[in-house]
Tab-separated table of C-alpha atoms and ligand atoms in Angstrom:
chain	number	residue	atom	x	y	z
A	1	MET	CA	-2.859	9.539	2.012
A	2	THR	CA	-6.049	10.816	0.413
A	3	GLY	CA	-6.508	11.836	-3.227
A	4	PHE	CA	-5.535	15.473	-2.721
A	5	SER	CA	-3.572	15.376	0.542
A	6	ALA	CA	-0.463	17.535	0.786
A	7	ASP	CA	1.597	14.392	1.469
A	8	TRP	CA	0.364	12.758	-1.728
A	9	LEU	CA	0.926	15.890	-3.820
A	10	THR	CA	4.437	16.231	-2.358
A	11	LEU	CA	5.244	12.586	-3.124
A	12	ARG	CA	4.122	12.852	-6.735
A	13	GLU	CA	5.545	16.304	-7.521
A	14	PRO	CA	9.073	15.191	-8.575
A	15	PHE	CA	7.495	12.656	-10.946
A	16	ASP	CA	5.112	15.302	-12.284
A	17	MET	CA	8.060	17.674	-12.783
A	18	ARG	CA	10.002	15.088	-14.750
A	19	ALA	CA	6.906	14.066	-16.716
A	20	ARG	CA	5.750	17.523	-17.855
A	21	ASN	CA	6.215	17.605	-21.584
A	22	PRO	CA	9.226	19.876	-22.331
A	23	SER	CA	8.023	20.999	-25.745
A	24	ILE	CA	4.623	21.992	-24.328
A	25	LEU	CA	6.363	23.857	-21.491
A	26	GLY	CA	8.555	25.539	-24.106
A	27	ALA	CA	5.519	26.549	-26.172
A	28	VAL	CA	3.824	28.057	-23.106
A	29	ALA	CA	6.963	30.016	-22.234
A	30	ALA	CA	7.522	31.180	-25.839
A	31	SER	CA	3.945	32.470	-26.091
A	32	LEU	CA	4.549	34.882	-23.200
A	33	ALA	CA	8.226	35.661	-23.764
A	34	LYS	CA	7.650	39.204	-25.083
A	35	TYR	CA	5.348	40.299	-22.260
A	36	PRO	CA	6.890	42.744	-19.761
A	37	SER	CA	4.887	41.022	-17.039
A	38	VAL	CA	2.431	38.148	-16.975
A	39	ARG	CA	-0.764	37.435	-15.029
A	40	ILE	CA	-1.517	33.757	-14.524
A	41	VAL	CA	-4.482	31.989	-12.961
A	42	ASP	CA	-3.699	28.441	-11.802
A	43	LEU	CA	-6.890	26.433	-11.286
A	44	ALA	CA	-6.866	23.743	-8.564
A	45	CYS	CA	-3.301	24.696	-7.658
A	46	GLY	CA	-2.824	22.193	-4.834
A	47	THR	CA	0.486	23.053	-3.163
A	48	GLY	CA	1.602	25.116	-6.186
A	49	SER	CA	3.357	22.634	-8.444
A	50	THR	CA	2.518	24.486	-11.669
A	51	LEU	CA	3.939	27.708	-10.225
A	52	ARG	CA	7.154	25.845	-9.404
A	53	ALA	CA	7.275	24.154	-12.821
A	54	LEU	CA	6.625	27.259	-14.896
A	55	SER	CA	7.775	30.353	-13.049
A	56	ALA	CA	11.471	30.216	-14.013
A	57	ARG	CA	10.499	30.003	-17.705
A	58	LEU	CA	8.360	33.150	-17.731
A	59	PRO	CA	9.225	36.855	-17.798
A	60	PRO	CA	10.482	37.828	-14.323
A	61	ARG	CA	7.490	40.003	-13.352
A	62	GLN	CA	4.672	37.590	-12.627
A	63	TYR	CA	1.327	37.814	-10.850
A	64	TRP	CA	-0.053	34.412	-9.918
A	65	LYS	CA	-3.586	33.842	-8.718
A	66	LEU	CA	-3.634	30.384	-7.173
A	67	VAL	CA	-7.130	28.936	-6.841
A	68	ASP	CA	-8.179	25.897	-4.840
A	69	ASN	CA	-10.954	24.974	-2.432
A	70	ASP	CA	-8.548	23.424	0.091
A	71	LEU	CA	-7.271	26.077	2.499
A	72	GLY	CA	-4.433	23.864	3.774
A	73	LEU	CA	-3.081	23.310	0.264
A	74	LEU	CA	-3.444	27.008	-0.569
A	75	ALA	CA	-1.456	27.927	2.559
A	76	ARG	CA	1.361	25.639	1.444
A	77	ALA	CA	1.240	26.990	-2.097
A	78	THR	CA	1.775	30.557	-0.929
A	79	ALA	CA	4.465	29.572	1.577
A	80	THR	CA	6.899	28.687	-1.244
A	81	ASN	CA	9.789	31.172	-1.587
A	82	HIS	CA	9.590	33.279	-4.733
A	83	PRO	CA	11.767	35.993	-6.249
A	84	ASP	CA	10.537	39.514	-5.310
A	85	ASP	CA	9.077	40.062	-8.784
A	86	VAL	CA	6.805	37.031	-8.455
A	87	VAL	CA	3.614	38.010	-6.645
A	88	VAL	CA	1.430	35.136	-5.480
A	89	ASN	CA	-2.147	35.435	-4.247
A	90	ALA	CA	-4.191	32.561	-2.901
A	91	VAL	CA	-7.878	32.596	-3.758
A	92	PRO	CA	-10.063	30.042	-1.989
A	93	LEU	CA	-12.879	29.094	-4.366
A	94	ASP	CA	-14.996	26.104	-5.225
A	95	LEU	CA	-14.358	25.870	-8.961
A	96	ASN	CA	-17.537	23.921	-9.520
A	97	ARG	CA	-19.594	26.748	-8.035
A	98	ASP	CA	-17.585	29.824	-8.956
A	99	LEU	CA	-15.361	29.151	-11.949
A	100	GLU	CA	-16.218	32.558	-13.393
A	101	GLY	CA	-14.949	34.287	-10.210
A	102	ALA	CA	-11.603	32.524	-10.620
A	103	LEU	CA	-11.172	34.048	-14.079
A	104	ASP	CA	-12.173	37.603	-13.142
A	105	GLY	CA	-9.795	40.422	-14.033
A	106	PRO	CA	-6.988	40.645	-16.591
A	107	VAL	CA	-5.341	37.264	-17.260
A	108	ASP	CA	-2.609	36.309	-19.770
A	109	LEU	CA	-2.581	32.548	-19.143
A	110	VAL	CA	-4.793	29.995	-17.416
A	111	THR	CA	-3.000	26.908	-16.129
A	112	THR	CA	-3.985	23.721	-14.398
A	113	SER	CA	-2.456	20.336	-13.703
A	114	ALA	CA	-3.951	16.984	-12.751
A	115	LEU	CA	-7.422	18.514	-12.792
A	116	LEU	CA	-9.086	17.875	-16.156
A	117	ASP	CA	-9.542	14.129	-15.607
A	118	LEU	CA	-11.550	14.977	-12.465
A	119	VAL	CA	-14.071	17.270	-14.153
A	120	SER	CA	-17.241	16.550	-16.106
A	121	GLY	CA	-17.988	17.263	-19.761
A	122	PRO	CA	-20.382	20.125	-18.899
A	123	TRP	CA	-17.825	21.701	-16.546
A	124	LEU	CA	-15.086	21.454	-19.184
A	125	GLU	CA	-17.498	23.082	-21.624
A	126	ARG	CA	-18.057	25.936	-19.135
A	127	LEU	CA	-14.310	26.311	-18.653
A	128	ALA	CA	-13.573	26.363	-22.378
A	129	VAL	CA	-16.334	28.889	-23.097
A	130	GLU	CA	-15.233	31.198	-20.262
A	131	ILE	CA	-11.573	31.064	-21.300
A	132	ALA	CA	-12.348	31.490	-25.007
A	133	ALA	CA	-14.652	34.451	-24.269
A	134	ARG	CA	-11.600	36.161	-22.769
A	135	ALA	CA	-9.236	34.856	-25.542
A	136	ILE	CA	-6.763	33.514	-22.970
A	137	PRO	CA	-4.245	30.728	-23.698
A	138	PHE	CA	-4.749	27.558	-21.656
A	139	TYR	CA	-2.087	25.139	-20.386
A	140	ALA	CA	-3.400	21.900	-18.867
A	141	ALA	CA	-0.727	19.467	-17.707
A	142	LEU	CA	-0.841	15.882	-16.534
A	143	SER	CA	-4.290	14.645	-17.489
A	144	TYR	CA	-4.420	10.870	-16.982
A	145	ASP	CA	-5.129	9.099	-20.292
A	146	GLY	CA	-6.135	5.605	-19.133
A	147	THR	CA	-2.937	3.784	-20.116
A	148	VAL	CA	-0.934	1.902	-17.524
A	149	ASP	CA	2.000	-0.490	-17.952
A	150	LEU	CA	2.946	-2.621	-14.980
A	151	ALA	CA	6.053	-4.764	-15.065
A	152	PRO	CA	6.373	-7.598	-14.425
A	153	ARG	CA	2.804	-8.524	-15.299
A	154	ASP	CA	0.230	-10.052	-12.969
A	155	PRO	CA	-2.859	-11.950	-14.216
A	156	LEU	CA	-5.200	-9.450	-12.490
A	157	ASP	CA	-3.496	-6.255	-13.731
A	158	ALA	CA	-5.855	-5.775	-16.683
A	159	THR	CA	-8.926	-6.154	-14.453
A	160	VAL	CA	-7.543	-3.627	-11.976
A	161	VAL	CA	-6.642	-1.136	-14.720
A	162	ALA	CA	-10.140	-1.473	-16.226
A	163	ALA	CA	-11.550	-0.861	-12.743
A	164	ILE	CA	-9.502	2.270	-12.128
A	165	ASN	CA	-10.510	3.622	-15.521
A	166	ALA	CA	-14.166	3.017	-14.649
A	167	HIS	CA	-13.590	4.648	-11.242
A	168	GLN	CA	-11.959	7.606	-12.992
A	169	ARG	CA	-15.328	8.395	-14.556
A	170	THR	CA	-17.175	8.649	-11.241
A	171	ASP	CA	-18.109	12.020	-9.766
A	172	LYS	CA	-15.172	13.897	-8.211
A	173	GLY	CA	-17.221	16.968	-7.320
A	174	PHE	CA	-17.899	18.298	-10.814
A	175	GLY	CA	-20.405	15.693	-12.041
A	176	PRO	CA	-19.471	12.395	-13.750
A	177	ALA	CA	-15.778	12.802	-14.547
A	178	LEU	CA	-14.215	12.702	-17.995
A	179	GLY	CA	-11.381	10.565	-16.644
A	180	PRO	CA	-9.137	9.254	-19.447
A	181	ALA	CA	-11.169	11.149	-22.093
A	182	ALA	CA	-10.322	14.560	-20.585
A	183	ALA	CA	-7.362	15.694	-22.700
A	184	ASP	CA	-8.995	14.743	-26.007
A	185	ALA	CA	-12.225	16.420	-24.928
A	186	ALA	CA	-10.339	19.619	-24.054
A	187	ILE	CA	-8.502	19.646	-27.392
A	188	THR	CA	-11.719	19.107	-29.352
A	189	ARG	CA	-13.621	21.761	-27.423
A	190	PHE	CA	-10.933	24.435	-27.607
A	191	GLN	CA	-10.415	23.797	-31.322
A	192	SER	CA	-14.134	24.226	-31.934
A	193	LEU	CA	-13.893	27.583	-30.154
A	194	GLY	CA	-11.209	28.820	-32.545
A	195	TYR	CA	-8.090	27.694	-30.686
A	196	SER	CA	-5.082	25.866	-32.034
A	197	SER	CA	-3.689	23.230	-29.728
A	198	LYS	CA	-0.543	21.260	-29.085
A	199	GLN	CA	-0.377	18.113	-27.057
A	200	GLY	CA	2.441	15.969	-25.749
A	201	ARG	CA	2.891	12.965	-23.528
A	202	SER	CA	3.743	13.453	-19.881
A	203	ASP	CA	3.787	9.890	-18.587
A	204	TRP	CA	4.927	9.068	-15.101
A	205	VAL	CA	7.913	6.740	-15.397
A	206	ILE	CA	8.313	5.059	-12.025
A	207	GLY	CA	11.275	2.770	-11.545
A	208	PRO	CA	12.010	-0.084	-9.127
A	209	GLN	CA	13.724	2.360	-6.750
A	210	ASP	CA	10.593	4.544	-6.429
A	211	GLN	CA	8.952	2.290	-3.897
A	212	ASP	CA	7.000	4.863	-1.857
A	213	LEU	CA	5.182	6.236	-4.886
A	214	GLN	CA	4.498	2.762	-6.264
A	215	ASN	CA	3.041	1.592	-2.947
A	216	GLU	CA	0.777	4.659	-2.704
A	217	ILE	CA	-0.432	4.246	-6.279
A	218	LEU	CA	-1.102	0.526	-5.888
A	219	ALA	CA	-2.996	1.062	-2.637
A	220	GLY	CA	-5.067	3.806	-4.292
A	221	TRP	CA	-5.880	1.549	-7.226
A	222	ALA	CA	-6.890	-1.340	-4.957
A	223	HIS	CA	-9.132	1.052	-3.025
A	224	ALA	CA	-10.705	2.375	-6.244
A	225	ALA	CA	-11.295	-1.154	-7.576
A	226	ARG	CA	-13.041	-2.103	-4.351
A	227	GLU	CA	-15.063	1.106	-4.274
A	228	ILE	CA	-16.742	0.247	-7.553
A	229	ASP	CA	-16.916	-3.457	-6.644
A	230	ALA	CA	-14.917	-4.541	-9.695
A	231	LEU	CA	-13.033	-7.297	-7.850
A	232	THR	CA	-13.728	-9.357	-4.765
A	233	LEU	CA	-12.031	-8.305	-1.567
A	234	SER	CA	-9.860	-11.427	-1.583
A	235	ASP	CA	-8.794	-10.997	-5.237
A	236	THR	CA	-7.978	-7.336	-4.595
A	237	ALA	CA	-5.993	-8.133	-1.456
A	238	ALA	CA	-4.127	-10.968	-3.202
A	239	TRP	CA	-3.300	-8.726	-6.182
A	240	LEU	CA	-2.078	-5.938	-3.890
A	241	THR	CA	0.057	-8.348	-1.858
A	242	ARG	CA	1.684	-9.803	-4.991
A	243	ARG	CA	2.387	-6.365	-6.433
A	244	ARG	CA	3.749	-5.050	-3.118
A	245	ASP	CA	6.066	-8.040	-2.888
A	246	LEU	CA	7.434	-7.123	-6.315
A	247	VAL	CA	7.892	-3.522	-5.157
A	248	SER	CA	9.727	-4.471	-1.984
A	249	GLY	CA	11.885	-6.893	-3.974
A	250	GLY	CA	12.944	-4.000	-6.233
A	251	ARG	CA	11.422	-5.710	-9.279
A	252	SER	CA	8.397	-3.529	-10.057
A	253	SER	CA	8.083	-0.587	-12.406
A	254	LEU	CA	5.129	1.438	-13.630
A	255	ARG	CA	4.321	3.750	-16.463
A	256	VAL	CA	1.167	5.828	-16.081
A	257	GLY	CA	-0.011	7.683	-19.172
A	258	HIS	CA	-0.665	11.425	-19.062
A	259	VAL	CA	-1.124	14.142	-21.655
A	260	ASP	CA	-0.221	17.846	-21.562
A	261	VAL	CA	-2.191	20.323	-23.659
A	262	PHE	CA	-1.545	23.933	-24.651
A	263	ALA	CA	-4.364	25.719	-26.463
A	264	THR	CA	-4.015	29.223	-27.861
A	265	PRO	CA	-6.596	31.458	-29.499
A	266	ILE	CA	-5.874	31.740	-33.226
A	267	GLY	CA	-5.073	35.180	-34.514
A	268	THR	CA	-5.542	37.233	-31.352
A	269	ARG	CA	-2.032	37.051	-29.905
B	301	SAM	C1	-4.880	16.030	-8.161
B	301	SAM	S1	-4.825	17.531	-7.285
B	301	SAM	C2	-3.760	18.536	-8.329
B	301	SAM	C3	-3.116	19.667	-7.580
B	301	SAM	C4	-2.066	20.444	-8.365
B	301	SAM	N1	-2.624	21.101	-9.525
B	301	SAM	C5	-0.924	19.526	-8.752
B	301	SAM	O1	-0.754	19.230	-9.935
B	301	SAM	O2	-0.186	19.100	-7.845
B	301	SAM	C6	-6.418	18.231	-7.591
B	301	SAM	C7	-6.642	19.568	-6.934
B	301	SAM	O3	-7.977	19.998	-7.224
B	301	SAM	C8	-8.478	20.666	-6.095
B	301	SAM	N2	-9.937	20.662	-6.212
B	301	SAM	C9	-10.745	19.583	-6.288
B	301	SAM	N3	-12.021	19.974	-6.381
B	301	SAM	C10	-12.014	21.335	-6.368
B	301	SAM	C11	-13.037	22.329	-6.444
B	301	SAM	N4	-14.338	22.001	-6.537
B	301	SAM	N5	-12.677	23.631	-6.410
B	301	SAM	C12	-11.365	23.986	-6.311
B	301	SAM	N6	-10.360	23.088	-6.244
B	301	SAM	C13	-10.680	21.772	-6.268
B	301	SAM	C14	-7.953	19.847	-4.934
B	301	SAM	O4	-7.997	20.541	-3.710
B	301	SAM	C15	-6.530	19.559	-5.404
B	301	SAM	O5	-5.650	20.576	-5.025
């Protein structure tokens, strides 16, 4: 599975759903509760997980503009069944090139999930300025924060976690990525633009029974560690073998730190 493959997004979605911070979700819903209808732009929608997480909490008449640069993911996102009052449009766009196009037209809420850790500081700055210029609230879920707990522990875990956090900062198509610094950077930037913000944890809690997700994550981490040459091939392979043995023995669990953010313009809504 690759970083943004439909299979990977499908595997992680139940964990994302469980992880989304309920009080942030509640704050997003409460901010739009009095609207007769709402217009939402979801940036980097993937297969539409934010639509599925949020739609039932919003006023029934909804217009969703789902933006992604992957046509296969967009096709899946629009194939989801929705109530008649929920109108969903797929907009294929490269957000690095044409962020402004994604935000065109009247919008009541901008959402994203699992995107901010992939973007650069300058791109986040562009996003914050564009959203603030339109005085739109912004909900960003599931930004990785650099914290990982693996149990039971292995002597190489800390080296691998340091490697994935270094890999997180490499370019993912938007310039050098913010990685674990993304949520804090977003909060700081939106506050400086006159927004108030709430944040809450949305950690993945992955138990011994969740073997498929654990194996995918561990393989991805080993790949990332090798890509930046943080460990030798033999150390990486030995680490992965030991961790996979723990997974198949039903003895491994993981906690992967994420943060959800909701930023709202002060005094305009
Ligand atoms: C980690 S996935 C998150 C998908 C979805 N938001 C979710 O939470 O399941 C990142 C998404 O960003 C999209 N993406 C990456 N670079 C992009 C770009 N330059 N323009 C638009 N979308 C992009 C990918 O196609 C993918 O759907």
